[in-house]
Every structure is written in structure tokens, then in C-alpha cells.
Coordinates of C-alpha atoms and ligand atoms in Angstrom, one line a residue:
M8 CA 85.0 90.8 77.3
N9 CA 87.8 89.4 79.5
P10 CA 86.2 88.9 82.9
F11 CA 89.6 89.3 84.6
S12 CA 91.2 92.6 85.4
L13 CA 94.8 93.6 86.1
T14 CA 93.8 97.0 87.5
F15 CA 94.6 97.6 91.1
G16 CA 92.1 99.1 93.5
K17 CA 89.0 98.4 91.3
E18 CA 86.4 95.8 92.1
P19 CA 87.0 93.0 89.5
V20 CA 84.2 91.5 87.5
S21 CA 85.3 88.1 88.5
A22 CA 85.5 88.4 92.3
I23 CA 86.0 85.6 94.8
N24 CA 83.7 85.8 97.8
R25 CA 85.4 87.1 101.0
D26 CA 82.3 87.2 103.2
K27 CA 83.9 85.8 106.3
Q28 CA 86.4 88.6 106.9
V29 CA 84.1 91.3 105.4
N30 CA 81.2 90.2 107.8
E31 CA 83.5 90.2 110.8
I32 CA 84.6 93.8 110.2
V33 CA 81.1 95.0 109.3
E34 CA 79.6 93.5 112.4
G35 CA 82.5 94.7 114.5
F36 CA 81.5 98.2 113.6
T37 CA 77.7 98.0 113.3
S38 CA 76.6 95.8 116.2
E39 CA 74.8 97.4 119.0
N40 CA 77.8 97.4 121.2
P41 CA 80.6 97.9 118.7
E42 CA 83.6 95.8 119.4
Y43 CA 85.9 98.6 118.2
Q44 CA 85.8 102.0 116.6
V45 CA 89.1 101.7 114.7
C46 CA 90.2 98.8 112.6
M47 CA 93.1 98.4 110.2
I48 CA 93.5 96.0 107.3
T49 CA 97.0 95.1 106.3
G50 CA 98.5 92.7 103.8
V51 CA 101.1 92.6 101.0
R52 CA 100.6 94.5 97.7
G53 CA 98.0 92.9 95.6
S54 CA 96.3 91.1 98.4
G55 CA 93.0 92.8 97.9
K56 CA 92.9 95.4 100.6
T57 CA 91.4 98.2 98.5
V58 CA 88.8 95.9 97.1
M59 CA 87.9 94.6 100.5
M60 CA 87.6 98.0 102.0
T61 CA 85.3 99.1 99.1
E62 CA 83.1 96.1 99.8
I63 CA 82.9 96.9 103.5
S64 CA 82.1 100.6 102.7
S65 CA 79.2 99.6 100.4
R66 CA 77.8 97.2 103.0
I67 CA 77.9 99.8 105.8
K68 CA 76.4 102.5 103.5
E69 CA 73.3 100.4 103.2
E70 CA 72.9 100.3 107.0
K71 CA 70.4 102.8 108.4
N72 CA 71.9 106.0 109.9
W73 CA 75.4 105.4 108.7
I74 CA 77.4 107.9 106.8
V75 CA 80.6 106.6 105.0
I76 CA 83.2 109.0 103.9
E77 CA 86.5 108.1 102.2
L78 CA 89.5 110.4 102.8
S79 CA 92.8 110.6 101.1
P80 CA 96.0 110.9 103.1
D81 CA 97.3 113.3 100.5
R82 CA 95.0 116.1 101.6
N83 CA 94.1 117.9 104.8
M84 CA 91.8 115.3 106.2
L85 CA 90.0 117.3 108.8
Q86 CA 89.1 119.9 106.2
A87 CA 88.0 117.2 103.8
L88 CA 85.8 115.5 106.3
A89 CA 84.1 118.8 107.3
A90 CA 83.6 119.6 103.6
E91 CA 82.1 116.2 102.8
L92 CA 79.7 116.3 105.7
S93 CA 78.6 119.9 105.1
N94 CA 78.0 119.1 101.4
R95 CA 75.5 116.4 102.1
F96 CA 72.0 117.6 101.6
D97 CA 70.5 115.1 103.9
L98 CA 72.6 116.5 106.8
T99 CA 72.0 120.2 106.1
Q100 CA 69.0 120.4 108.3
I101 CA 70.7 118.7 111.2
F102 CA 73.6 121.2 111.2
K103 CA 71.2 124.2 110.7
E104 CA 69.3 123.1 113.7
A105 CA 72.4 123.2 115.8
K106 CA 73.2 126.6 114.4
I107 CA 76.6 125.5 113.1
N108 CA 77.9 128.4 111.0
L109 CA 80.7 127.3 108.7
S110 CA 80.8 130.3 106.3
V111 CA 84.3 131.4 107.4
L112 CA 85.7 128.0 106.6
G113 CA 84.4 128.3 103.1
L114 CA 82.1 125.3 103.7
G115 CA 78.9 127.0 102.6
L116 CA 76.7 126.4 105.5
E117 CA 75.8 130.0 106.4
L118 CA 73.6 131.2 109.2
D119 CA 73.0 134.8 110.2
S120 CA 72.3 134.2 113.8
A121 CA 75.3 132.2 114.9
P122 CA 78.9 133.5 115.0
P123 CA 81.0 131.6 112.4
I124 CA 83.4 128.9 113.5
T125 CA 87.0 129.6 112.5
D126 CA 88.8 126.4 113.6
I127 CA 88.2 123.3 111.5
A128 CA 88.7 120.9 114.4
V129 CA 86.1 122.8 116.4
A130 CA 83.7 122.8 113.5
L131 CA 84.0 119.1 113.1
D132 CA 83.6 118.6 116.8
R133 CA 80.3 120.5 116.7
M134 CA 79.2 118.6 113.6
L135 CA 80.0 115.2 115.0
A136 CA 78.5 116.0 118.4
Q137 CA 75.3 117.0 116.6
L138 CA 75.2 113.9 114.3
T139 CA 75.8 111.7 117.4
K140 CA 72.9 113.4 119.1
K141 CA 70.7 112.6 116.1
G142 CA 71.8 108.9 116.1
R143 CA 73.9 109.2 113.0
K144 CA 77.1 107.2 112.7
V145 CA 80.1 108.3 110.7
L146 CA 82.6 105.8 109.2
V147 CA 85.8 107.3 107.8
T148 CA 87.8 105.1 105.4
V149 CA 91.4 105.7 104.5
D150 CA 93.1 103.6 101.8
E151 CA 96.9 103.3 101.6
T152 CA 97.6 104.9 104.9
V153 CA 101.0 106.4 105.5
A154 CA 102.5 108.1 108.5
N155 CA 102.4 111.6 107.0
Q156 CA 101.4 114.9 108.7
N157 CA 97.9 114.8 107.3
V158 CA 97.2 111.3 108.8
R159 CA 98.9 112.1 112.1
E160 CA 97.0 115.3 112.6
F161 CA 93.7 113.6 111.6
A162 CA 94.2 110.6 113.8
S163 CA 95.2 112.6 116.9
Q164 CA 92.0 114.7 116.5
F165 CA 89.9 111.6 115.8
Q166 CA 91.2 110.1 119.1
I167 CA 89.6 113.1 120.9
Y168 CA 86.2 112.5 119.1
I169 CA 86.3 108.9 120.2
R170 CA 87.1 109.9 123.8
K171 CA 84.1 112.2 123.7
Q172 CA 82.0 109.2 122.7
Y173 CA 80.9 110.5 119.4
N174 CA 79.6 107.9 116.9
V175 CA 82.8 107.9 114.8
F176 CA 84.5 105.0 113.3
L177 CA 87.8 104.6 111.3
L178 CA 88.8 101.9 108.8
M179 CA 92.2 102.1 107.3
T180 CA 94.2 99.9 105.0
G181 CA 97.9 99.9 104.6
L182 CA 101.1 98.0 104.3
Y183 CA 102.1 96.6 107.7
E184 CA 105.2 98.8 108.0
K185 CA 103.2 102.0 107.4
I186 CA 100.6 101.1 110.0
Y187 CA 103.3 100.1 112.4
E188 CA 105.1 103.4 111.9
L189 CA 101.9 105.3 112.5
Q190 CA 100.8 103.4 115.6
N191 CA 104.2 103.8 117.2
E192 CA 103.8 107.6 117.4
D193 CA 103.7 108.7 121.0
T194 CA 100.4 110.6 120.5
L195 CA 98.6 107.8 118.6
T196 CA 98.7 104.9 121.1
F197 CA 95.0 104.3 120.5
L198 CA 95.9 102.9 117.1
Y199 CA 98.2 100.5 118.9
R200 CA 95.3 99.0 120.6
A201 CA 93.1 98.9 117.6
P202 CA 92.7 95.5 115.8
K203 CA 94.9 94.9 112.8
V204 CA 93.4 92.4 110.4
L205 CA 95.8 90.6 108.1
I206 CA 93.9 89.9 105.0
D207 CA 93.2 86.2 104.3
P208 CA 94.2 84.5 101.0
L209 CA 91.2 83.7 98.7
N210 CA 89.6 80.4 99.2
S211 CA 91.2 77.9 96.7
D212 CA 88.0 75.8 96.2
L213 CA 86.2 78.9 95.2
I214 CA 89.0 79.9 92.9
A215 CA 88.9 76.5 91.2
K216 CA 85.1 76.7 90.9
Q217 CA 85.3 80.1 89.2
Y218 CA 88.0 79.0 86.7
R219 CA 86.0 75.9 85.9
V220 CA 82.9 77.9 85.1
I221 CA 84.7 80.5 83.1
F222 CA 87.0 78.1 81.1
D223 CA 84.9 75.0 80.9
I224 CA 87.8 72.8 82.0
S225 CA 88.0 69.6 84.1
E226 CA 87.9 69.7 87.8
E227 CA 91.4 68.6 88.0
E228 CA 92.8 71.3 85.7
A229 CA 90.9 73.9 87.6
K230 CA 92.4 72.6 90.8
E231 CA 95.9 72.8 89.3
M232 CA 95.3 76.4 88.4
A233 CA 94.1 77.2 91.9
N234 CA 97.2 75.6 93.3
I235 CA 99.4 77.9 91.2
V236 CA 97.6 81.0 92.4
K237 CA 97.8 80.1 96.1
G238 CA 94.9 82.3 97.0
Y239 CA 96.7 85.5 96.0
P240 CA 94.1 87.8 94.4
Y241 CA 96.4 89.5 91.9
A242 CA 97.7 86.1 90.7
Y243 CA 94.1 84.9 90.4
Q244 CA 93.4 87.8 88.0
V245 CA 96.7 87.5 86.0
L246 CA 96.4 83.7 85.4
G247 CA 92.7 84.1 84.4
Y248 CA 93.5 87.1 82.3
L249 CA 96.2 85.5 80.3
C250 CA 94.3 82.2 79.7
Y251 CA 91.3 84.1 78.5
K252 CA 93.2 86.5 76.3
N253 CA 95.2 83.7 74.6
Q254 CA 92.4 81.2 74.7
C255 CA 94.9 78.5 75.8
S256 CA 95.7 76.2 78.7
Y257 CA 97.5 77.7 81.8
K258 CA 100.5 75.6 80.9
D259 CA 101.2 77.7 77.9
I260 CA 101.3 81.1 79.7
L261 CA 103.3 80.3 82.8
Y262 CA 106.2 82.3 81.6
D263 CA 104.1 85.4 81.1
F264 CA 102.4 84.8 84.4
D265 CA 105.8 85.0 86.1
A266 CA 106.7 88.1 84.2
Y267 CA 103.5 89.9 85.3
L268 CA 103.9 89.0 89.0
N269 CA 107.6 90.0 89.0
E270 CA 107.2 93.2 87.1
Y271 CA 104.0 94.5 88.8
V272 CA 104.4 93.4 92.3
Y273 CA 107.4 91.3 93.4
D274 CA 110.1 93.8 92.2
K275 CA 108.3 96.4 94.3
I276 CA 108.0 94.2 97.3
W277 CA 111.6 93.3 97.0
S278 CA 112.7 96.9 96.8
E279 CA 110.9 97.6 100.0
M280 CA 112.6 94.9 102.0
S281 CA 115.6 95.6 104.2
E282 CA 118.9 93.8 103.7
K283 CA 118.2 91.4 106.6
D284 CA 114.7 90.7 105.4
R285 CA 116.2 89.7 102.1
K286 CA 118.8 87.5 103.8
V287 CA 116.0 85.6 105.5
A288 CA 114.1 85.4 102.2
V289 CA 117.1 84.1 100.3
A290 CA 117.7 81.5 103.0
L291 CA 114.1 80.4 102.9
A292 CA 114.1 80.2 99.1
N293 CA 117.1 78.0 99.1
S294 CA 116.1 75.8 101.9
E295 CA 114.5 72.5 100.7
T296 CA 112.5 72.1 103.8
G297 CA 111.6 75.6 105.1
K298 CA 112.8 74.4 108.5
I299 CA 113.7 77.3 110.8
E300 CA 117.0 75.7 111.8
D301 CA 118.0 75.4 108.2
I302 CA 117.1 79.0 107.5
R303 CA 119.2 80.1 110.5
N304 CA 122.2 78.2 109.3
R305 CA 121.9 79.5 105.8
S306 CA 121.2 83.1 106.7
K307 CA 123.9 83.0 109.5
L308 CA 121.7 85.2 111.7
K309 CA 121.5 84.7 115.4
A310 CA 118.4 83.0 116.7
N311 CA 116.9 86.1 118.3
E312 CA 117.7 88.2 115.3
L313 CA 116.1 85.7 113.0
S314 CA 113.0 85.7 115.1
V315 CA 112.7 89.5 114.8
Y316 CA 112.8 89.3 111.0
R317 CA 110.6 86.2 110.8
D318 CA 108.0 88.1 112.8
R319 CA 108.1 91.1 110.5
L320 CA 107.7 89.0 107.4
L321 CA 104.8 87.1 109.0
K322 CA 103.0 90.3 110.0
R323 CA 103.5 91.7 106.5
G324 CA 101.9 88.6 105.1
L325 CA 104.9 87.5 103.0
I326 CA 105.5 84.3 104.8
K327 CA 103.4 81.9 106.9
S328 CA 104.0 79.0 109.2
S329 CA 101.6 76.2 108.5
Q330 CA 103.5 73.8 110.7
Y331 CA 105.4 74.7 113.9
G332 CA 109.1 75.3 113.2
Y333 CA 108.6 75.6 109.4
L334 CA 108.2 78.6 107.1
E335 CA 107.0 79.1 103.6
F336 CA 106.3 82.0 101.3
T337 CA 102.6 83.0 100.9
L338 CA 103.0 84.4 97.4
P339 CA 103.0 82.1 94.4
R340 CA 106.3 81.6 92.6
F341 CA 108.0 83.8 95.1
T342 CA 110.6 81.2 95.8
E343 CA 111.6 81.1 92.1
F344 CA 111.6 84.9 92.1
V345 CA 114.0 85.1 95.0
K346 CA 116.2 82.4 93.6
K347 CA 116.6 84.2 90.3
K348 CA 117.6 87.4 92.1
Y349 CA 120.5 85.6 93.6
K350 CA 121.7 83.5 90.8
Ligands
LIG430 N1 88.0 89.2 96.2 C1 88.7 89.2 95.1 N2 88.5 88.3 94.1 C2 89.2 88.3 93.0 N3 90.2 89.2 92.7 C3 90.4 90.1 93.6 C4 89.7 90.2 94.9 N4 90.2 91.2 95.6 C5 91.1 91.8 94.8 N5 91.3 91.2 93.7 C6 92.2 91.5 92.6 O1 93.5 91.6 93.1 C7 94.3 92.7 92.6 C8 94.7 93.6 93.8 O2 93.6 94.1 94.5 P1 93.7 95.4 95.4 O3 94.0 96.6 94.5 O4 92.5 95.5 96.2 O5 95.0 95.1 96.3 P2 95.7 95.9 97.4 O6 96.0 95.1 98.5 O7 94.9 97.2 97.7 O8 97.1 96.3 96.7 P3 98.0 97.6 97.0 O9 98.7 97.3 98.3 O10 99.0 97.7 95.9 O11 97.2 98.8 97.1 C9 93.4 93.4 91.6 O12 93.7 92.9 90.4 C10 92.0 92.9 92.0 O13 91.2 92.8 90.9
LIG431 MG1 95.2 99.2 97.4

């Protein structure tokens, strides 16, 4: 069976260790004095956000007293959280003890003696207060966050639970622009202060090592393959997948490799960029050096304007600056992709 997978959002068979960032976030939440209660993971499409979040969830689920619940931004999230909590058998007793009657909300937990709660936010408040009292901690995870009504309503309520010092934690993933939009809501300034973690590229040495084990190739060839991938998780899977499927050297499938990247990710990324973002990208692609000055001349943008767009591209994880005054694309073959667009 091909150990590589082109499916998004699913933990791949051949995974490259990301312990450094995973540990940081797990510890940030679970240490005795948590560094933060809200954390957001951002990064371009295909950079491994969903896979990393899944790993963090499974790690925290193993911790004593932790409850981890994943919510979708497509549903009423307060309702969904209350439903998930009340459906857990291990928590029934805790809620019964506090005489929390959720029958009117259709959540099953029924008690004769207590009047039923009719407002979902109030119900959750009572449940979380009770869980906190019992030393339980609740982590809510939200993948692919958007700034829709469900998320806004949920986040503004969550803010109140945090203020009340309940043991509640929130981990979200999303594209930078979505998270940016959400945190700029007047009522959600607590998100503005929460740490935003830009997901790291995969370690190139580890990538080379994996390729070497799987394909039984020379160290040099494995390194060449890792250099092509540039630490981009989706590219790591695609290159491996094609080599395995065709049982050939990476040199024979580079054309297909490009086609996969373009069709499944780069076209989408491109369509989400603004006119000015693209101007900067085209200038960078055509610049031999990547020098800011050269990009400014080519894009014909004013210095302060360029710095705004450069900043945005950096925060989205599309470009990086390994050397002061110079820029480069983070994604493999993106220069070629952009050049082709404007031929
Ligand atoms: N640690 C890893 N090692 C190897 N491959 C990985 C790793 N993490 C993710 N991948 C691969 O990268 C691809 C993208 O992963 P994932 O779906 O997590 O990205 P994403 O950032 O959530 O993308 P999107 O923004 O589109 O939701 C998948 O093919 C996945 O198998
Ligand atoms: Mg994802």
C-alpha cells in the first residue's frame, strides 16, 4: 500500500514528526499555570494545520481530567457543546449532582426536582461552572475557523466563561485572513491578544530520512527530494505518492508533481489573493535576487504600501525572509507557478 496520502485533513501514514510545536501548545494549555486559554494555528493551505490540531487533541485527551470536544463552525456551537457534554456518560453524575435540568433544551438530562433551564448559554454556564468545580478542564477545538455568526456568537460567550475563570480552553485553526477578520470584531478583542502560531515547515532532514527509508535510495538523492519539497507537508506527500505509485525516480515525475500542486492548492491560493498581493508575488517571482528594493521597483508600489502587503504575505506563511531585506516564497515551485500565470 502506498504510504503517502493526498487526502487533506487526515493523519497520514507517513508523518513527519512535529513535536516541537505540538509540545509547545500542549504545554501552553496543560501546565499548572496555563500560559493562555486561547490559541490559534494559522498557515497556508496544505501546511498541516488540521493534522497538527488532531495530534494536539489526542495528546490532551490522554491527560487526566481533560475533556476535548471538536466543534464545527457550520453549526450552532453553543448548542453543540452543551449536547456533547451532556451526552458523555462519565459526566452525567457531575451534572446530576448540580441539579442541572436540560430537558427543555432537548439534551436528555432530566431531573424532576430542578426547574429546567431554557437558555443554552445559561445551561452551558452552569455545566462549565460545575465541571470547573470538579477539577475538569474542557478544550474546544475548531478547525477551519471563519468569521461567521456561529463562531462570533460562540466566541463572545466563551469570552465570558474565561472571565468567570472556568477551566475552558479554545484551540482554533484557520487561514490567517479568516482569523484576522474574526479577531478584529469589536466584541472579540480577547482573540486579538491570544497567541497566533504560524505553523512551521517540516524538518528537511527528517523528510530526507523518511524518503530514504521508504525508497531505499542514496542519501544524496533523498536530500535532493527534500530540497524540492521545502518542508511543505502536502508536497512531501505528493512527491512520495507519485514516486511510490510509478516506482521511479523523482526526476521522472516532476511534471506531475507540479500539476498536483497547482491544481489542488496553488490555484486556490492564487484565487484568494488580492490584486496587490499578486503584484508583489509577480515582482518577487521575476526578481532574480528577492531583494526588497528590486521587488519595489518591479511592482511599482510605494515603500509603505509594499510593506503592508509584504507583512500580510509573511503572516499568511506564503513568503519568508531568511535574510534581512530579502524575500522568498515558502512554497515549492511557487515561483514557477506565478511566472507561468503571467507569461
Ligand atoms: N506532519 C506531517 N507529516 C507529513 N505529512 C503531513 C503532516 N501534516 C500534514 N501532512 C500532509 O499534508 C497535507 C495537508 O495537511 P492538512 O490537511 O492538515 O493541511 P491544512 O493546513 O489543514 O490544509 P487546509 O488549509 O486546506 O485545511 C495532507 O496530505 C497531509 O497528509
Ligand atoms: Mg485543514
